[in-house]
Amino acid sequence: MSGKLFVSGDEAVALAVRQTKPHVIAAYPITPQTIVVERLSDFVEDGSLESQYLYVESEHSAMCACLGASAIGARTFTATSSQGLLYMVEGLHYASGSRFPIVMMNANRSLAAPWSIYNDQRDSLSELECGWIQLYAENAQEAYDTILQAYRIAEDPKVMLPVMVNLDGFVLTHTYELIQTAEQEKVDAYIPYRDFCNKLDLDQPKATCITAGPPYNMEFRYQQHQATLCAAETIREADREFGEKFGRSYGGLVETYRCEDAEAILVTLGSVAGTVRCVVDAYREAGKKVGLLKIRCMRPFPAKEAAAALKGAKAVGVLEKDVSFGFEGVVHTNVNSALKEWNVTVPTANYVGGLGGRSISKEDIGGIFDALLSGNLNGSEAAFVNLRRDICGA
């Protein structure tokens, strides 16, 4: 049954996962992800989802369970957050290196220490190099839709890589929104189960998680790298096809909003993109040419798309809930690299905000646009948004 539902972001994810019909779900609770696996356990219990539900003893075990299940060709799902994601790190590399198309939801949450259960994106962005495709949702509807797209992407024979779908903790996971769910028949047609080309098979024996020394290791890494690059086109195709079947589309790897003639463009990802949209509209009404570039996919990084969207701007700001201590935000690093790769010369400024759940207001975003429009950039140093200088002495 399809229709409109008023649900939290976590529940939207669970509803989408039910429609993907995973063979195995590995569950371990951690705030603010727990509601996802709780709802999935309800679905298994009431019979609306036929799946092997494994309540494991840790996040590391959850990823290991998915590894084993995926190795024999099972469609799998798990979910985690923050410290739980870090506890999985060993398994993340096993999953990507073995080319297992696991789908995982991560509820973005700050990392300890100091301890915090509130949102920023330091957890997932710290794992950009682990070989997973990384997608970010702006709202509950996009979270629901991205879960469906994730299986279409991960299980593509040209890709065969795990996908991490990221939702801002509490801001999305626990906020209730109206979403449109899809008809099951359309979901089945969009992501039909296909035998994995690398699954263990008694009739065609093969090995996974093998040892590969110097004569072969680099070639494995090269193939993994090429598959990740090729995934960019699969992500575009998956989103385009999703739009045709379900009437909603997100631009593939990036979404541009009023960027065509913008003098100042703000780049960001996740839920804060929605706030930026509101500010863009307000500034446009005031006659100020500003725009938004929302990065939907951090790996593979959409270098070509980002450069094309930003090339006409006079100034670009990158607003992110992350910082690489001692340097800058990792999103800013990636954006600057993309601009250089595609020979786009435009001044950029890095703005770090929202760490540990600190609010990023429309006034904060307006201040960034004002600085970009005036050319008052902060140079090479990252500017911390809404910083309490009375505490840190900065």
JSON list of C-alpha atoms in Angstrom, two decimals, residues 73-262:
[
{"chain": "A", "resi": 73, "resn": "GLY", "atom": "CA", "xyz": [24.15, -13.56, -1.85]},
{"chain": "A", "resi": 74, "resn": "ALA", "atom": "CA", "xyz": [21.69, -12.28, 0.76]},
{"chain": "A", "resi": 75, "resn": "ARG", "atom": "CA", "xyz": [20.35, -8.73, 0.62]},
{"chain": "A", "resi": 76, "resn": "THR", "atom": "CA", "xyz": [21.33, -7.18, 3.95]},
{"chain": "A", "resi": 77, "resn": "PHE", "atom": "CA", "xyz": [20.69, -4.09, 6.07]},
{"chain": "A", "resi": 78, "resn": "THR", "atom": "CA", "xyz": [22.05, -2.63, 9.26]},
{"chain": "A", "resi": 79, "resn": "ALA", "atom": "CA", "xyz": [22.07, 0.76, 10.97]},
{"chain": "A", "resi": 80, "resn": "THR", "atom": "CA", "xyz": [24.34, 2.58, 13.38]},
{"chain": "A", "resi": 81, "resn": "SER", "atom": "CA", "xyz": [25.62, 5.95, 14.58]},
{"chain": "A", "resi": 82, "resn": "SER", "atom": "CA", "xyz": [28.71, 7.73, 15.85]},
{"chain": "A", "resi": 83, "resn": "GLN", "atom": "CA", "xyz": [30.77, 5.51, 18.18]},
{"chain": "A", "resi": 84, "resn": "GLY", "atom": "CA", "xyz": [28.98, 2.51, 16.75]},
{"chain": "A", "resi": 85, "resn": "LEU", "atom": "CA", "xyz": [30.17, 3.39, 13.27]},
{"chain": "A", "resi": 86, "resn": "LEU", "atom": "CA", "xyz": [33.73, 3.63, 14.58]},
{"chain": "A", "resi": 87, "resn": "TYR", "atom": "CA", "xyz": [33.38, 0.24, 16.26]},
{"chain": "A", "resi": 88, "resn": "MET", "atom": "CA", "xyz": [32.52, -1.16, 12.80]},
{"chain": "A", "resi": 89, "resn": "VAL", "atom": "CA", "xyz": [35.55, 0.33, 11.04]},
{"chain": "A", "resi": 90, "resn": "GLU", "atom": "CA", "xyz": [37.43, -2.96, 10.55]},
{"chain": "A", "resi": 91, "resn": "GLY", "atom": "CA", "xyz": [34.32, -4.47, 8.97]},
{"chain": "A", "resi": 92, "resn": "LEU", "atom": "CA", "xyz": [33.73, -1.44, 6.75]},
{"chain": "A", "resi": 93, "resn": "HIS", "atom": "CA", "xyz": [36.98, -2.13, 4.92]},
{"chain": "A", "resi": 94, "resn": "TYR", "atom": "CA", "xyz": [36.23, -5.84, 4.68]},
{"chain": "A", "resi": 95, "resn": "ALA", "atom": "CA", "xyz": [32.84, -5.04, 3.14]},
{"chain": "A", "resi": 96, "resn": "SER", "atom": "CA", "xyz": [34.13, -2.65, 0.51]},
{"chain": "A", "resi": 97, "resn": "GLY", "atom": "CA", "xyz": [37.27, -4.65, -0.31]},
{"chain": "A", "resi": 98, "resn": "SER", "atom": "CA", "xyz": [35.20, -7.82, -0.73]},
{"chain": "A", "resi": 99, "resn": "ARG", "atom": "CA", "xyz": [32.66, -5.90, -2.86]},
{"chain": "A", "resi": 100, "resn": "PHE", "atom": "CA", "xyz": [29.65, -6.77, -0.72]},
{"chain": "A", "resi": 101, "resn": "PRO", "atom": "CA", "xyz": [26.60, -4.59, -1.54]},
{"chain": "A", "resi": 102, "resn": "ILE", "atom": "CA", "xyz": [25.52, -3.99, 2.07]},
{"chain": "A", "resi": 103, "resn": "VAL", "atom": "CA", "xyz": [23.22, -1.03, 2.74]},
{"chain": "A", "resi": 104, "resn": "MET", "atom": "CA", "xyz": [23.57, 0.76, 6.08]},
{"chain": "A", "resi": 105, "resn": "MET", "atom": "CA", "xyz": [21.84, 3.78, 7.56]},
{"chain": "A", "resi": 106, "resn": "ASN", "atom": "CA", "xyz": [24.01, 6.00, 9.74]},
{"chain": "A", "resi": 107, "resn": "ALA", "atom": "CA", "xyz": [22.42, 8.53, 12.07]},
{"chain": "A", "resi": 108, "resn": "ASN", "atom": "CA", "xyz": [25.00, 11.31, 12.06]},
{"chain": "A", "resi": 109, "resn": "ARG", "atom": "CA", "xyz": [26.12, 12.07, 15.61]},
{"chain": "A", "resi": 110, "resn": "SER", "atom": "CA", "xyz": [29.12, 13.74, 17.17]},
{"chain": "A", "resi": 111, "resn": "LEU", "atom": "CA", "xyz": [32.11, 11.72, 18.37]},
{"chain": "A", "resi": 112, "resn": "ALA", "atom": "CA", "xyz": [33.59, 11.48, 21.86]},
{"chain": "A", "resi": 113, "resn": "ALA", "atom": "CA", "xyz": [35.34, 12.90, 23.75]},
{"chain": "A", "resi": 114, "resn": "PRO", "atom": "CA", "xyz": [33.69, 14.98, 25.13]},
{"chain": "A", "resi": 115, "resn": "TRP", "atom": "CA", "xyz": [30.64, 12.75, 24.93]},
{"chain": "A", "resi": 116, "resn": "SER", "atom": "CA", "xyz": [27.63, 13.98, 22.96]},
{"chain": "A", "resi": 117, "resn": "ILE", "atom": "CA", "xyz": [24.54, 12.32, 21.55]},
{"chain": "A", "resi": 118, "resn": "TYR", "atom": "CA", "xyz": [23.75, 15.30, 19.31]},
{"chain": "A", "resi": 119, "resn": "ASN", "atom": "CA", "xyz": [24.29, 15.86, 15.63]},
{"chain": "A", "resi": 120, "resn": "ASP", "atom": "CA", "xyz": [27.26, 16.68, 13.51]},
{"chain": "A", "resi": 121, "resn": "GLN", "atom": "CA", "xyz": [28.78, 14.76, 10.58]},
{"chain": "A", "resi": 122, "resn": "ARG", "atom": "CA", "xyz": [32.22, 13.96, 11.93]},
{"chain": "A", "resi": 123, "resn": "ASP", "atom": "CA", "xyz": [31.40, 10.26, 12.20]},
{"chain": "A", "resi": 124, "resn": "SER", "atom": "CA", "xyz": [30.65, 9.51, 8.56]},
{"chain": "A", "resi": 125, "resn": "LEU", "atom": "CA", "xyz": [33.03, 12.09, 7.08]},
{"chain": "A", "resi": 126, "resn": "SER", "atom": "CA", "xyz": [35.89, 10.53, 9.06]},
{"chain": "A", "resi": 127, "resn": "GLU", "atom": "CA", "xyz": [35.26, 7.33, 7.06]},
{"chain": "A", "resi": 128, "resn": "LEU", "atom": "CA", "xyz": [35.38, 8.73, 3.54]},
{"chain": "A", "resi": 129, "resn": "GLU", "atom": "CA", "xyz": [38.40, 6.56, 2.77]},
{"chain": "A", "resi": 130, "resn": "CYS", "atom": "CA", "xyz": [36.85, 3.24, 3.81]},
{"chain": "A", "resi": 131, "resn": "GLY", "atom": "CA", "xyz": [35.52, 2.44, 0.34]},
{"chain": "A", "resi": 132, "resn": "TRP", "atom": "CA", "xyz": [31.79, 2.93, 0.94]},
{"chain": "A", "resi": 133, "resn": "ILE", "atom": "CA", "xyz": [29.54, 5.02, -1.25]},
{"chain": "A", "resi": 134, "resn": "GLN", "atom": "CA", "xyz": [28.24, 7.82, 0.97]},
{"chain": "A", "resi": 135, "resn": "LEU", "atom": "CA", "xyz": [24.84, 9.49, 0.44]},
{"chain": "A", "resi": 136, "resn": "TYR", "atom": "CA", "xyz": [23.30, 12.29, 2.55]},
{"chain": "A", "resi": 137, "resn": "ALA", "atom": "CA", "xyz": [19.59, 13.09, 2.98]},
{"chain": "A", "resi": 138, "resn": "GLU", "atom": "CA", "xyz": [18.09, 16.52, 3.51]},
{"chain": "A", "resi": 139, "resn": "ASN", "atom": "CA", "xyz": [14.71, 15.43, 4.89]},
{"chain": "A", "resi": 140, "resn": "ALA", "atom": "CA", "xyz": [12.61, 12.36, 5.72]},
{"chain": "A", "resi": 141, "resn": "GLN", "atom": "CA", "xyz": [11.26, 11.99, 2.20]},
{"chain": "A", "resi": 142, "resn": "GLU", "atom": "CA", "xyz": [14.73, 11.97, 0.73]},
{"chain": "A", "resi": 143, "resn": "ALA", "atom": "CA", "xyz": [15.83, 9.49, 3.41]},
{"chain": "A", "resi": 144, "resn": "TYR", "atom": "CA", "xyz": [13.01, 7.12, 2.44]},
{"chain": "A", "resi": 145, "resn": "ASP", "atom": "CA", "xyz": [13.76, 7.49, -1.27]},
{"chain": "A", "resi": 146, "resn": "THR", "atom": "CA", "xyz": [17.53, 7.21, -0.84]},
{"chain": "A", "resi": 147, "resn": "ILE", "atom": "CA", "xyz": [17.24, 3.86, 0.94]},
{"chain": "A", "resi": 148, "resn": "LEU", "atom": "CA", "xyz": [15.41, 2.50, -2.10]},
{"chain": "A", "resi": 149, "resn": "GLN", "atom": "CA", "xyz": [18.00, 4.00, -4.42]},
{"chain": "A", "resi": 150, "resn": "ALA", "atom": "CA", "xyz": [20.84, 2.62, -2.30]},
{"chain": "A", "resi": 151, "resn": "TYR", "atom": "CA", "xyz": [19.97, -0.99, -3.15]},
{"chain": "A", "resi": 152, "resn": "ARG", "atom": "CA", "xyz": [19.66, -0.11, -6.83]},
{"chain": "A", "resi": 153, "resn": "ILE", "atom": "CA", "xyz": [23.17, 1.38, -6.66]},
{"chain": "A", "resi": 154, "resn": "ALA", "atom": "CA", "xyz": [24.91, -1.17, -4.42]},
{"chain": "A", "resi": 155, "resn": "GLU", "atom": "CA", "xyz": [23.68, -4.27, -6.26]},
{"chain": "A", "resi": 156, "resn": "ASP", "atom": "CA", "xyz": [24.43, -3.00, -9.76]},
{"chain": "A", "resi": 157, "resn": "PRO", "atom": "CA", "xyz": [26.85, -5.59, -11.24]},
{"chain": "A", "resi": 158, "resn": "LYS", "atom": "CA", "xyz": [29.13, -2.74, -12.37]},
{"chain": "A", "resi": 159, "resn": "VAL", "atom": "CA", "xyz": [29.33, -1.42, -8.80]},
{"chain": "A", "resi": 160, "resn": "MET", "atom": "CA", "xyz": [28.94, -4.11, -6.12]},
{"chain": "A", "resi": 161, "resn": "LEU", "atom": "CA", "xyz": [29.93, -1.80, -3.29]},
{"chain": "A", "resi": 162, "resn": "PRO", "atom": "CA", "xyz": [28.38, -1.05, 0.11]},
{"chain": "A", "resi": 163, "resn": "VAL", "atom": "CA", "xyz": [26.32, 2.13, 0.53]},
{"chain": "A", "resi": 164, "resn": "MET", "atom": "CA", "xyz": [26.01, 4.30, 3.65]},
{"chain": "A", "resi": 165, "resn": "VAL", "atom": "CA", "xyz": [22.88, 6.49, 3.84]},
{"chain": "A", "resi": 166, "resn": "ASN", "atom": "CA", "xyz": [23.39, 9.35, 6.30]},
{"chain": "A", "resi": 167, "resn": "LEU", "atom": "CA", "xyz": [20.71, 11.23, 8.25]},
{"chain": "A", "resi": 168, "resn": "ASP", "atom": "CA", "xyz": [21.38, 14.07, 10.67]},
{"chain": "A", "resi": 169, "resn": "GLY", "atom": "CA", "xyz": [20.74, 12.77, 14.17]},
{"chain": "A", "resi": 170, "resn": "PHE", "atom": "CA", "xyz": [17.62, 14.14, 15.90]},
{"chain": "A", "resi": 171, "resn": "VAL", "atom": "CA", "xyz": [17.28, 16.92, 13.30]},
{"chain": "A", "resi": 172, "resn": "LEU", "atom": "CA", "xyz": [15.99, 14.28, 10.90]},
{"chain": "A", "resi": 173, "resn": "THR", "atom": "CA", "xyz": [15.88, 11.00, 12.80]},
{"chain": "A", "resi": 174, "resn": "HIS", "atom": "CA", "xyz": [13.41, 12.23, 15.43]},
{"chain": "A", "resi": 175, "resn": "THR", "atom": "CA", "xyz": [11.60, 15.01, 13.58]},
{"chain": "A", "resi": 176, "resn": "TYR", "atom": "CA", "xyz": [8.21, 14.09, 12.13]},
{"chain": "A", "resi": 177, "resn": "GLU", "atom": "CA", "xyz": [7.42, 14.99, 8.53]},
{"chain": "A", "resi": 178, "resn": "LEU", "atom": "CA", "xyz": [4.88, 14.06, 5.88]},
{"chain": "A", "resi": 179, "resn": "ILE", "atom": "CA", "xyz": [6.24, 11.56, 3.37]},
{"chain": "A", "resi": 180, "resn": "GLN", "atom": "CA", "xyz": [4.81, 9.84, 0.32]},
{"chain": "A", "resi": 181, "resn": "THR", "atom": "CA", "xyz": [5.39, 6.10, 0.31]},
{"chain": "A", "resi": 182, "resn": "ALA", "atom": "CA", "xyz": [5.64, 4.02, -2.85]},
{"chain": "A", "resi": 183, "resn": "GLU", "atom": "CA", "xyz": [3.60, 1.13, -4.19]},
{"chain": "A", "resi": 184, "resn": "GLN", "atom": "CA", "xyz": [5.27, -2.18, -3.41]},
{"chain": "A", "resi": 185, "resn": "GLU", "atom": "CA", "xyz": [4.95, -3.39, -7.00]},
{"chain": "A", "resi": 186, "resn": "LYS", "atom": "CA", "xyz": [6.91, -0.37, -8.24]},
{"chain": "A", "resi": 187, "resn": "VAL", "atom": "CA", "xyz": [9.59, -0.88, -5.59]},
{"chain": "A", "resi": 188, "resn": "ASP", "atom": "CA", "xyz": [9.93, -4.54, -6.60]},
{"chain": "A", "resi": 189, "resn": "ALA", "atom": "CA", "xyz": [10.32, -3.53, -10.24]},
{"chain": "A", "resi": 190, "resn": "TYR", "atom": "CA", "xyz": [12.85, -0.82, -9.36]},
{"chain": "A", "resi": 191, "resn": "ILE", "atom": "CA", "xyz": [15.13, -3.05, -7.26]},
{"chain": "A", "resi": 192, "resn": "PRO", "atom": "CA", "xyz": [14.57, -6.65, -8.33]},
{"chain": "A", "resi": 193, "resn": "TYR", "atom": "CA", "xyz": [16.83, -9.07, -6.52]},
{"chain": "A", "resi": 194, "resn": "ARG", "atom": "CA", "xyz": [19.68, -10.33, -8.69]},
{"chain": "A", "resi": 195, "resn": "ASP", "atom": "CA", "xyz": [22.21, -13.00, -7.82]},
{"chain": "A", "resi": 196, "resn": "PHE", "atom": "CA", "xyz": [25.43, -11.36, -6.69]},
{"chain": "A", "resi": 197, "resn": "CYS", "atom": "CA", "xyz": [28.25, -12.07, -9.09]},
{"chain": "A", "resi": 198, "resn": "ASN", "atom": "CA", "xyz": [30.69, -12.62, -6.21]},
{"chain": "A", "resi": 199, "resn": "LYS", "atom": "CA", "xyz": [28.54, -14.79, -3.93]},
{"chain": "A", "resi": 200, "resn": "LEU", "atom": "CA", "xyz": [29.88, -18.08, -2.59]},
{"chain": "A", "resi": 201, "resn": "ASP", "atom": "CA", "xyz": [28.62, -20.94, -4.74]},
{"chain": "A", "resi": 202, "resn": "LEU", "atom": "CA", "xyz": [29.31, -24.66, -4.34]},
{"chain": "A", "resi": 203, "resn": "ASP", "atom": "CA", "xyz": [28.94, -25.17, -8.10]},
{"chain": "A", "resi": 204, "resn": "GLN", "atom": "CA", "xyz": [31.30, -22.32, -8.92]},
{"chain": "A", "resi": 205, "resn": "PRO", "atom": "CA", "xyz": [33.77, -22.21, -6.01]},
{"chain": "A", "resi": 206, "resn": "LYS", "atom": "CA", "xyz": [35.43, -18.91, -5.20]},
{"chain": "A", "resi": 207, "resn": "ALA", "atom": "CA", "xyz": [37.06, -17.22, -2.25]},
{"chain": "A", "resi": 208, "resn": "THR", "atom": "CA", "xyz": [36.36, -13.91, -0.53]},
{"chain": "A", "resi": 209, "resn": "CYS", "atom": "CA", "xyz": [38.37, -11.90, 2.01]},
{"chain": "A", "resi": 210, "resn": "ILE", "atom": "CA", "xyz": [41.47, -13.47, 0.55]},
{"chain": "A", "resi": 211, "resn": "THR", "atom": "CA", "xyz": [45.10, -12.59, 1.17]},
{"chain": "A", "resi": 212, "resn": "ALA", "atom": "CA", "xyz": [46.71, -10.63, -1.67]},
{"chain": "A", "resi": 213, "resn": "GLY", "atom": "CA", "xyz": [50.38, -9.74, -1.47]},
{"chain": "A", "resi": 214, "resn": "PRO", "atom": "CA", "xyz": [52.42, -7.24, -3.50]},
{"chain": "A", "resi": 215, "resn": "PRO", "atom": "CA", "xyz": [51.98, -9.03, -6.87]},
{"chain": "A", "resi": 216, "resn": "TYR", "atom": "CA", "xyz": [48.17, -8.60, -6.79]},
{"chain": "A", "resi": 217, "resn": "ASN", "atom": "CA", "xyz": [47.06, -6.17, -4.08]},
{"chain": "A", "resi": 218, "resn": "MET", "atom": "CA", "xyz": [47.37, -2.99, -6.11]},
{"chain": "A", "resi": 219, "resn": "GLU", "atom": "CA", "xyz": [45.24, -4.46, -8.89]},
{"chain": "A", "resi": 220, "resn": "PHE", "atom": "CA", "xyz": [42.45, -5.25, -6.41]},
{"chain": "A", "resi": 221, "resn": "ARG", "atom": "CA", "xyz": [42.59, -1.65, -5.16]},
{"chain": "A", "resi": 222, "resn": "TYR", "atom": "CA", "xyz": [42.58, -0.31, -8.70]},
{"chain": "A", "resi": 223, "resn": "GLN", "atom": "CA", "xyz": [39.47, -2.33, -9.54]},
{"chain": "A", "resi": 224, "resn": "GLN", "atom": "CA", "xyz": [37.77, -1.11, -6.36]},
{"chain": "A", "resi": 225, "resn": "HIS", "atom": "CA", "xyz": [38.68, 2.48, -7.21]},
{"chain": "A", "resi": 226, "resn": "GLN", "atom": "CA", "xyz": [37.36, 2.15, -10.75]},
{"chain": "A", "resi": 227, "resn": "ALA", "atom": "CA", "xyz": [34.11, 0.62, -9.51]},
{"chain": "A", "resi": 228, "resn": "THR", "atom": "CA", "xyz": [33.64, 3.56, -7.16]},
{"chain": "A", "resi": 229, "resn": "LEU", "atom": "CA", "xyz": [34.23, 6.00, -10.00]},
{"chain": "A", "resi": 230, "resn": "CYS", "atom": "CA", "xyz": [31.79, 4.08, -12.21]},
{"chain": "A", "resi": 231, "resn": "ALA", "atom": "CA", "xyz": [29.23, 4.23, -9.40]},
{"chain": "A", "resi": 232, "resn": "ALA", "atom": "CA", "xyz": [28.77, 7.94, -10.17]},
{"chain": "A", "resi": 233, "resn": "GLU", "atom": "CA", "xyz": [26.92, 7.14, -13.37]},
{"chain": "A", "resi": 234, "resn": "THR", "atom": "CA", "xyz": [24.91, 4.43, -11.61]},
{"chain": "A", "resi": 235, "resn": "ILE", "atom": "CA", "xyz": [23.86, 6.98, -8.98]},
{"chain": "A", "resi": 236, "resn": "ARG", "atom": "CA", "xyz": [22.75, 9.36, -11.72]},
{"chain": "A", "resi": 237, "resn": "GLU", "atom": "CA", "xyz": [20.83, 6.59, -13.48]},
{"chain": "A", "resi": 238, "resn": "ALA", "atom": "CA", "xyz": [19.25, 5.36, -10.25]},
{"chain": "A", "resi": 239, "resn": "ASP", "atom": "CA", "xyz": [17.98, 8.84, -9.40]},
{"chain": "A", "resi": 240, "resn": "ARG", "atom": "CA", "xyz": [16.79, 9.52, -12.97]},
{"chain": "A", "resi": 241, "resn": "GLU", "atom": "CA", "xyz": [14.92, 6.20, -13.09]},
{"chain": "A", "resi": 242, "resn": "PHE", "atom": "CA", "xyz": [13.52, 6.84, -9.62]},
{"chain": "A", "resi": 243, "resn": "GLY", "atom": "CA", "xyz": [12.12, 10.16, -10.83]},
{"chain": "A", "resi": 244, "resn": "GLU", "atom": "CA", "xyz": [10.45, 8.46, -13.78]},
{"chain": "A", "resi": 245, "resn": "LYS", "atom": "CA", "xyz": [8.86, 5.74, -11.63]},
{"chain": "A", "resi": 246, "resn": "PHE", "atom": "CA", "xyz": [8.02, 7.66, -8.46]},
{"chain": "A", "resi": 247, "resn": "GLY", "atom": "CA", "xyz": [7.91, 11.32, -9.47]},
{"chain": "A", "resi": 248, "resn": "ARG", "atom": "CA", "xyz": [10.72, 12.50, -7.19]},
{"chain": "A", "resi": 249, "resn": "SER", "atom": "CA", "xyz": [14.31, 13.21, -8.15]},
{"chain": "A", "resi": 250, "resn": "TYR", "atom": "CA", "xyz": [17.29, 14.76, -6.37]},
{"chain": "A", "resi": 251, "resn": "GLY", "atom": "CA", "xyz": [19.73, 15.58, -9.14]},
{"chain": "A", "resi": 252, "resn": "GLY", "atom": "CA", "xyz": [21.82, 12.44, -8.77]},
{"chain": "A", "resi": 253, "resn": "LEU", "atom": "CA", "xyz": [25.07, 13.36, -7.02]},
{"chain": "A", "resi": 254, "resn": "VAL", "atom": "CA", "xyz": [24.33, 17.04, -6.36]},
{"chain": "A", "resi": 255, "resn": "GLU", "atom": "CA", "xyz": [21.33, 19.33, -6.35]},
{"chain": "A", "resi": 256, "resn": "THR", "atom": "CA", "xyz": [21.62, 22.95, -7.44]},
{"chain": "A", "resi": 257, "resn": "TYR", "atom": "CA", "xyz": [19.18, 25.60, -6.25]},
{"chain": "A", "resi": 258, "resn": "ARG", "atom": "CA", "xyz": [19.11, 29.01, -7.92]},
{"chain": "A", "resi": 259, "resn": "CYS", "atom": "CA", "xyz": [22.78, 28.75, -8.89]},
{"chain": "A", "resi": 260, "resn": "GLU", "atom": "CA", "xyz": [22.51, 29.74, -12.56]},
{"chain": "A", "resi": 261, "resn": "ASP", "atom": "CA", "xyz": [23.18, 33.47, -12.08]},
{"chain": "A", "resi": 262, "resn": "ALA", "atom": "CA", "xyz": [24.32, 33.42, -8.44]}
]
